[in-house]
Tab-separated table of C-alpha atoms in Angstrom:
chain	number	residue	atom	x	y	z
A	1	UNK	CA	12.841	-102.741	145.164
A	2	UNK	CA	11.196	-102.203	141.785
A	3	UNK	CA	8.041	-100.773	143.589
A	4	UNK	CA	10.239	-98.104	145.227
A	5	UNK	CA	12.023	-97.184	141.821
A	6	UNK	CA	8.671	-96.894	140.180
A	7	UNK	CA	7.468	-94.890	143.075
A	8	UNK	CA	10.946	-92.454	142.546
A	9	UNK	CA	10.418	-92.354	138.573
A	10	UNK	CA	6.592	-91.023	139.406
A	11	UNK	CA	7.944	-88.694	141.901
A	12	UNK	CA	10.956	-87.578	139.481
A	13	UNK	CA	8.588	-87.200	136.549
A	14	UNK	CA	5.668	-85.847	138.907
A	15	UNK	CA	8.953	-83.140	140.421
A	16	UNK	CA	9.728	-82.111	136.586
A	17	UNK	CA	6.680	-81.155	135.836
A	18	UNK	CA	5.551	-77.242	135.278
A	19	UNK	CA	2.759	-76.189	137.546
A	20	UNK	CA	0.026	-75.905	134.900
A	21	UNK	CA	0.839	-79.326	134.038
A	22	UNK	CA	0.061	-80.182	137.182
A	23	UNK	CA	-3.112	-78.401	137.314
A	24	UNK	CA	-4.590	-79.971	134.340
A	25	UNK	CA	-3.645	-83.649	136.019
A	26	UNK	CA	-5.243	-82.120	139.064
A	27	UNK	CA	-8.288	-80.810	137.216
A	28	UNK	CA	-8.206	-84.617	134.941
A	29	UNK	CA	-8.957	-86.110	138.429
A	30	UNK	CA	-11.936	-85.040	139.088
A	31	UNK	CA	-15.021	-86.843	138.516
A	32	UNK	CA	-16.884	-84.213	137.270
A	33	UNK	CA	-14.048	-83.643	134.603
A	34	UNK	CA	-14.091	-87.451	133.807
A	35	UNK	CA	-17.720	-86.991	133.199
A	36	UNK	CA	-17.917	-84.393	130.912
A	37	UNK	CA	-14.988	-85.590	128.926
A	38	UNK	CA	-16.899	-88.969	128.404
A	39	UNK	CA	-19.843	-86.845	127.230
A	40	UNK	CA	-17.260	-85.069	125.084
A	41	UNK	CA	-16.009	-88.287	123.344
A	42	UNK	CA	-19.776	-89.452	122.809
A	43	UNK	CA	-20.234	-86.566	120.692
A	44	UNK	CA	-17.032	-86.041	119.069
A	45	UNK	CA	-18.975	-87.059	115.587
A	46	UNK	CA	-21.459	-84.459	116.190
A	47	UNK	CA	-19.070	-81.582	116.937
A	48	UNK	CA	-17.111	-82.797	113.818
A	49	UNK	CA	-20.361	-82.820	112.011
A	50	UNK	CA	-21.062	-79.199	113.670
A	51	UNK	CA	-17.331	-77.640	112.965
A	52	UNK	CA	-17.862	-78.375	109.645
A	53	UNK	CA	-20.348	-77.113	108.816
A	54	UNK	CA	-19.427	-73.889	110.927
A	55	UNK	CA	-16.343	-74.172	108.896
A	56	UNK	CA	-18.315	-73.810	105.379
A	57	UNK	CA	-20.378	-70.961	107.009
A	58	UNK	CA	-17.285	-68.836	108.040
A	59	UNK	CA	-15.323	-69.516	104.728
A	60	UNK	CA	-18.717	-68.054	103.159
A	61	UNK	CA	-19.324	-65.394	105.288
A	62	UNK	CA	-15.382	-64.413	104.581
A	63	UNK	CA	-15.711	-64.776	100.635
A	64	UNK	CA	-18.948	-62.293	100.883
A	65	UNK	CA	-17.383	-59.981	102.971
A	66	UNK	CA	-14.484	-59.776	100.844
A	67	UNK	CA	-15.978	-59.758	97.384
A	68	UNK	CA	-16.156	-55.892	96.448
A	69	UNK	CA	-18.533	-56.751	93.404
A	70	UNK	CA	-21.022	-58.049	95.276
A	71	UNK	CA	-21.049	-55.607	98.111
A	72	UNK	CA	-21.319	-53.031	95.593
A	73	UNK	CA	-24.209	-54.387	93.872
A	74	UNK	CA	-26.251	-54.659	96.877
A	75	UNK	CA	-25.589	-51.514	97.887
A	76	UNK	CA	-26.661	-50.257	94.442
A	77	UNK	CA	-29.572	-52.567	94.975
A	78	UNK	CA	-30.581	-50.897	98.174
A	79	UNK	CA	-30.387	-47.581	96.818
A	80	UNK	CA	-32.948	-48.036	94.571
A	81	UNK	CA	-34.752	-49.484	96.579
A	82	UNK	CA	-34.476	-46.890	99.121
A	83	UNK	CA	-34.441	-43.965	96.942
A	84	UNK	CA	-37.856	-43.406	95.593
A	85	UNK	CA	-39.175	-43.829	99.338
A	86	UNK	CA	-36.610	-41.125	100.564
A	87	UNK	CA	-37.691	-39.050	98.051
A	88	UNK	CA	-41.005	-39.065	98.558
A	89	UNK	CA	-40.825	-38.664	102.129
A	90	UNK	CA	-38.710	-35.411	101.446
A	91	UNK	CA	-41.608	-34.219	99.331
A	92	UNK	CA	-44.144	-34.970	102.180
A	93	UNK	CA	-41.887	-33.368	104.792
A	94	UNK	CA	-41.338	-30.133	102.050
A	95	UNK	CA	-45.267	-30.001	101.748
A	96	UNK	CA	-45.584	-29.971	105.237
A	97	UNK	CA	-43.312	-27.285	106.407
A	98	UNK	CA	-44.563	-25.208	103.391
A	99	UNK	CA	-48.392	-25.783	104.474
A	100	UNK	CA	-47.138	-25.020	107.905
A	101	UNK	CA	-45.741	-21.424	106.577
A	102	UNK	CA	-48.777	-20.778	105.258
A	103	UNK	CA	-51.098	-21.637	107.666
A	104	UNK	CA	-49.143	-19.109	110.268
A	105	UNK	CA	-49.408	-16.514	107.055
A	106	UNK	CA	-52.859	-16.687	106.574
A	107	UNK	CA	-54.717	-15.096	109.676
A	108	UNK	CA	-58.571	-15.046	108.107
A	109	UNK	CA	-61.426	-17.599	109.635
A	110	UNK	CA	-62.686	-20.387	107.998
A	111	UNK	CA	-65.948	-20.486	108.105
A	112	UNK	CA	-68.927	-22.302	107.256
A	113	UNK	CA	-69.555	-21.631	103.585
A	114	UNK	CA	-65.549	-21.651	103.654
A	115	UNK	CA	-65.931	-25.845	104.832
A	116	UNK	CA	-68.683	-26.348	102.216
A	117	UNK	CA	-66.296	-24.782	99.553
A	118	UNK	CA	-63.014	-26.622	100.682
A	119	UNK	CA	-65.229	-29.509	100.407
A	120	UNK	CA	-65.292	-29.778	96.970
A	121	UNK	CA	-61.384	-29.543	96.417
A	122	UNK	CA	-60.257	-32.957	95.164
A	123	UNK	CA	-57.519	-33.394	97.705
A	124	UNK	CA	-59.309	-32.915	100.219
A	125	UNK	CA	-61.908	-35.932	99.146
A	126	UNK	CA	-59.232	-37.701	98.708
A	127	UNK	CA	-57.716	-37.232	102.160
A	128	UNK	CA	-61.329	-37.511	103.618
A	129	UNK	CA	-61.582	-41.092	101.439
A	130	UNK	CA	-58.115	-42.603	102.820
A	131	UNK	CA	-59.514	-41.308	106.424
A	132	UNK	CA	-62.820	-43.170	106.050
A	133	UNK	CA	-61.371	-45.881	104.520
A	134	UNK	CA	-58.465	-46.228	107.414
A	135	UNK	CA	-61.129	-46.161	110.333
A	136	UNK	CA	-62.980	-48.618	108.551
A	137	UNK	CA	-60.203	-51.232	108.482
A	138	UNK	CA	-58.964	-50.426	112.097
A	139	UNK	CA	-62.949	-51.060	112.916
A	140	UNK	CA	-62.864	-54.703	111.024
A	141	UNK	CA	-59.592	-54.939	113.050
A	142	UNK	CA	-61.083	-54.267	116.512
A	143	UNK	CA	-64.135	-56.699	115.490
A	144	UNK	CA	-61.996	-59.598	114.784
A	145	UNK	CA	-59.943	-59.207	117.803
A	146	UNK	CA	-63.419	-59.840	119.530
Protein backbone atom coordinates (compact mmCIF):
# COMPACT_ATOMS: atom_id res chain seq x y z
CA UNK A 1 0.00 0.00 0.00
CA UNK A 2 2.75 2.51 0.76
CA UNK A 3 4.50 1.54 -2.60
CA UNK A 4 1.32 2.52 -4.49
CA UNK A 5 0.97 5.95 -2.54
CA UNK A 6 4.56 6.70 -3.28
CA UNK A 7 4.00 5.69 -6.82
CA UNK A 8 0.64 8.33 -6.81
CA UNK A 9 2.74 11.19 -4.94
CA UNK A 10 5.51 10.75 -7.98
CA UNK A 11 2.79 10.72 -10.45
CA UNK A 12 0.90 13.78 -8.66
CA UNK A 13 4.13 15.72 -8.34
CA UNK A 14 5.46 14.35 -11.84
CA UNK A 15 1.36 15.65 -13.23
CA UNK A 16 2.06 19.27 -11.56
CA UNK A 17 4.87 19.87 -13.13
CA UNK A 18 5.29 22.64 -16.14
CA UNK A 19 6.61 21.16 -19.32
CA UNK A 20 10.07 22.76 -19.24
CA UNK A 21 10.41 21.29 -15.95
CA UNK A 22 9.97 18.29 -17.38
CA UNK A 23 12.36 18.77 -20.08
CA UNK A 24 15.23 19.63 -17.96
CA UNK A 25 14.45 16.15 -15.81
CA UNK A 26 14.29 14.65 -19.26
CA UNK A 27 17.48 16.28 -20.49
CA UNK A 28 19.14 15.45 -16.46
CA UNK A 29 18.67 11.78 -17.60
CA UNK A 30 20.81 11.45 -20.00
CA UNK A 31 24.16 10.10 -19.69
CA UNK A 32 25.78 12.39 -21.71
CA UNK A 33 24.26 15.24 -19.46
CA UNK A 34 25.41 13.30 -16.29
CA UNK A 35 28.79 13.36 -17.83
CA UNK A 36 29.37 16.71 -18.55
CA UNK A 37 27.85 17.91 -15.36
CA UNK A 38 30.46 15.71 -13.44
CA UNK A 39 33.12 17.41 -15.59
CA UNK A 40 31.35 20.63 -14.60
CA UNK A 41 31.63 20.01 -10.80
CA UNK A 42 35.43 18.92 -11.26
CA UNK A 43 36.12 22.28 -12.39
CA UNK A 44 33.85 24.41 -10.52
CA UNK A 45 37.23 25.91 -8.71
CA UNK A 46 38.64 26.72 -11.98
CA UNK A 47 35.62 28.52 -13.45
CA UNK A 48 35.43 30.35 -10.04
CA UNK A 49 39.07 31.04 -10.42
CA UNK A 50 38.25 32.09 -14.24
CA UNK A 51 34.91 34.33 -13.39
CA UNK A 52 36.92 36.17 -11.28
CA UNK A 53 39.20 37.14 -12.79
CA UNK A 54 36.84 37.90 -15.88
CA UNK A 55 35.01 39.77 -13.26
CA UNK A 56 38.15 42.20 -12.44
CA UNK A 57 38.71 42.50 -16.27
CA UNK A 58 35.10 43.73 -17.05
CA UNK A 59 34.88 46.06 -13.92
CA UNK A 60 38.23 47.53 -15.56
CA UNK A 61 37.34 47.62 -18.91
CA UNK A 62 33.94 49.53 -17.56
CA UNK A 63 35.94 52.10 -15.28
CA UNK A 64 38.19 52.95 -18.59
CA UNK A 65 35.46 53.24 -20.73
CA UNK A 66 33.74 55.47 -18.49
CA UNK A 67 36.49 57.72 -17.25
CA UNK A 68 36.24 60.92 -19.61
CA UNK A 69 39.79 62.12 -18.34
CA UNK A 70 41.48 59.44 -19.48
CA UNK A 71 39.82 58.98 -22.80
CA UNK A 72 40.58 62.46 -23.40
CA UNK A 73 44.13 62.28 -22.71
CA UNK A 74 44.75 59.53 -25.02
CA UNK A 75 43.09 60.99 -27.56
CA UNK A 76 45.21 64.13 -27.05
CA UNK A 77 48.05 61.67 -26.90
CA UNK A 78 47.27 60.25 -30.28
CA UNK A 79 46.97 63.46 -31.86
CA UNK A 80 50.27 64.32 -31.39
CA UNK A 81 51.33 61.56 -32.21
CA UNK A 82 49.50 61.47 -35.35
CA UNK A 83 49.76 64.99 -36.26
CA UNK A 84 53.23 65.71 -37.38
CA UNK A 85 52.93 62.45 -39.68
CA UNK A 86 49.59 63.82 -41.21
CA UNK A 87 51.17 66.82 -41.80
CA UNK A 88 53.89 65.82 -43.47
CA UNK A 89 52.17 63.52 -45.63
CA UNK A 90 49.91 66.56 -46.71
CA UNK A 91 53.11 68.34 -47.65
CA UNK A 92 54.32 65.29 -49.74
CA UNK A 93 50.91 64.87 -51.36
CA UNK A 94 50.89 69.10 -51.97
CA UNK A 95 54.47 68.67 -53.57
CA UNK A 96 53.29 66.09 -55.63
CA UNK A 97 50.24 67.44 -57.24
CA UNK A 98 52.17 70.77 -57.63
CA UNK A 99 55.23 68.88 -59.43
CA UNK A 100 52.54 67.12 -61.32
CA UNK A 101 51.11 70.72 -62.60
CA UNK A 102 54.21 71.54 -63.64
CA UNK A 103 55.45 68.79 -65.32
CA UNK A 104 52.11 68.92 -67.74
CA UNK A 105 53.14 72.93 -67.97
CA UNK A 106 56.44 72.51 -69.05
CA UNK A 107 56.47 70.96 -72.68
CA UNK A 108 60.52 71.41 -73.50
CA UNK A 109 62.94 68.08 -73.70
CA UNK A 110 65.31 67.20 -71.32
CA UNK A 111 68.18 66.44 -72.69
CA UNK A 112 71.55 65.30 -72.18
CA UNK A 113 73.49 68.30 -70.93
CA UNK A 114 69.92 68.99 -69.26
CA UNK A 115 70.63 65.29 -67.03
CA UNK A 116 74.26 66.35 -66.41
CA UNK A 117 72.93 69.77 -65.07
CA UNK A 118 69.93 68.35 -62.96
CA UNK A 119 72.61 66.23 -61.67
CA UNK A 120 74.15 68.54 -59.63
CA UNK A 121 70.87 69.83 -57.84
CA UNK A 122 71.09 68.71 -54.21
CA UNK A 123 67.70 67.08 -54.11
CA UNK A 124 68.15 65.23 -56.59
CA UNK A 125 71.52 63.54 -54.93
CA UNK A 126 69.70 63.19 -52.27
CA UNK A 127 66.82 61.27 -53.85
CA UNK A 128 69.47 59.35 -55.98
CA UNK A 129 71.34 58.52 -52.31
CA UNK A 130 68.01 57.17 -50.50
CA UNK A 131 67.49 55.14 -54.00
CA UNK A 132 70.95 53.57 -53.85
CA UNK A 133 70.87 53.16 -50.44
CA UNK A 134 67.16 51.37 -50.53
CA UNK A 135 68.29 48.79 -53.30
CA UNK A 136 71.18 48.12 -51.34
CA UNK A 137 69.29 46.97 -48.24
CA UNK A 138 66.53 45.10 -50.26
CA UNK A 139 69.85 43.34 -51.94
CA UNK A 140 71.31 42.33 -48.24
CA UNK A 141 67.62 41.31 -47.79
CA UNK A 142 67.36 38.96 -50.80
CA UNK A 143 70.99 37.53 -49.78
CA UNK A 144 69.99 36.53 -46.39
CA UNK A 145 66.84 34.97 -47.44
CA UNK A 146 69.33 32.65 -49.40
Amino acid sequence: MSQTTTQQAEAATTAALAPEQMDVLDQLMKPEIQESLTVLVANLPKLAEMTTILTKTYDLVQTVANDQVLIQDLKGGMEEFVKPIQDKAKGIAQAAIEANDRSHVESSTIGLFGMLKMLKDPQVQKTLRFAQAFLEVLAEREQQKR
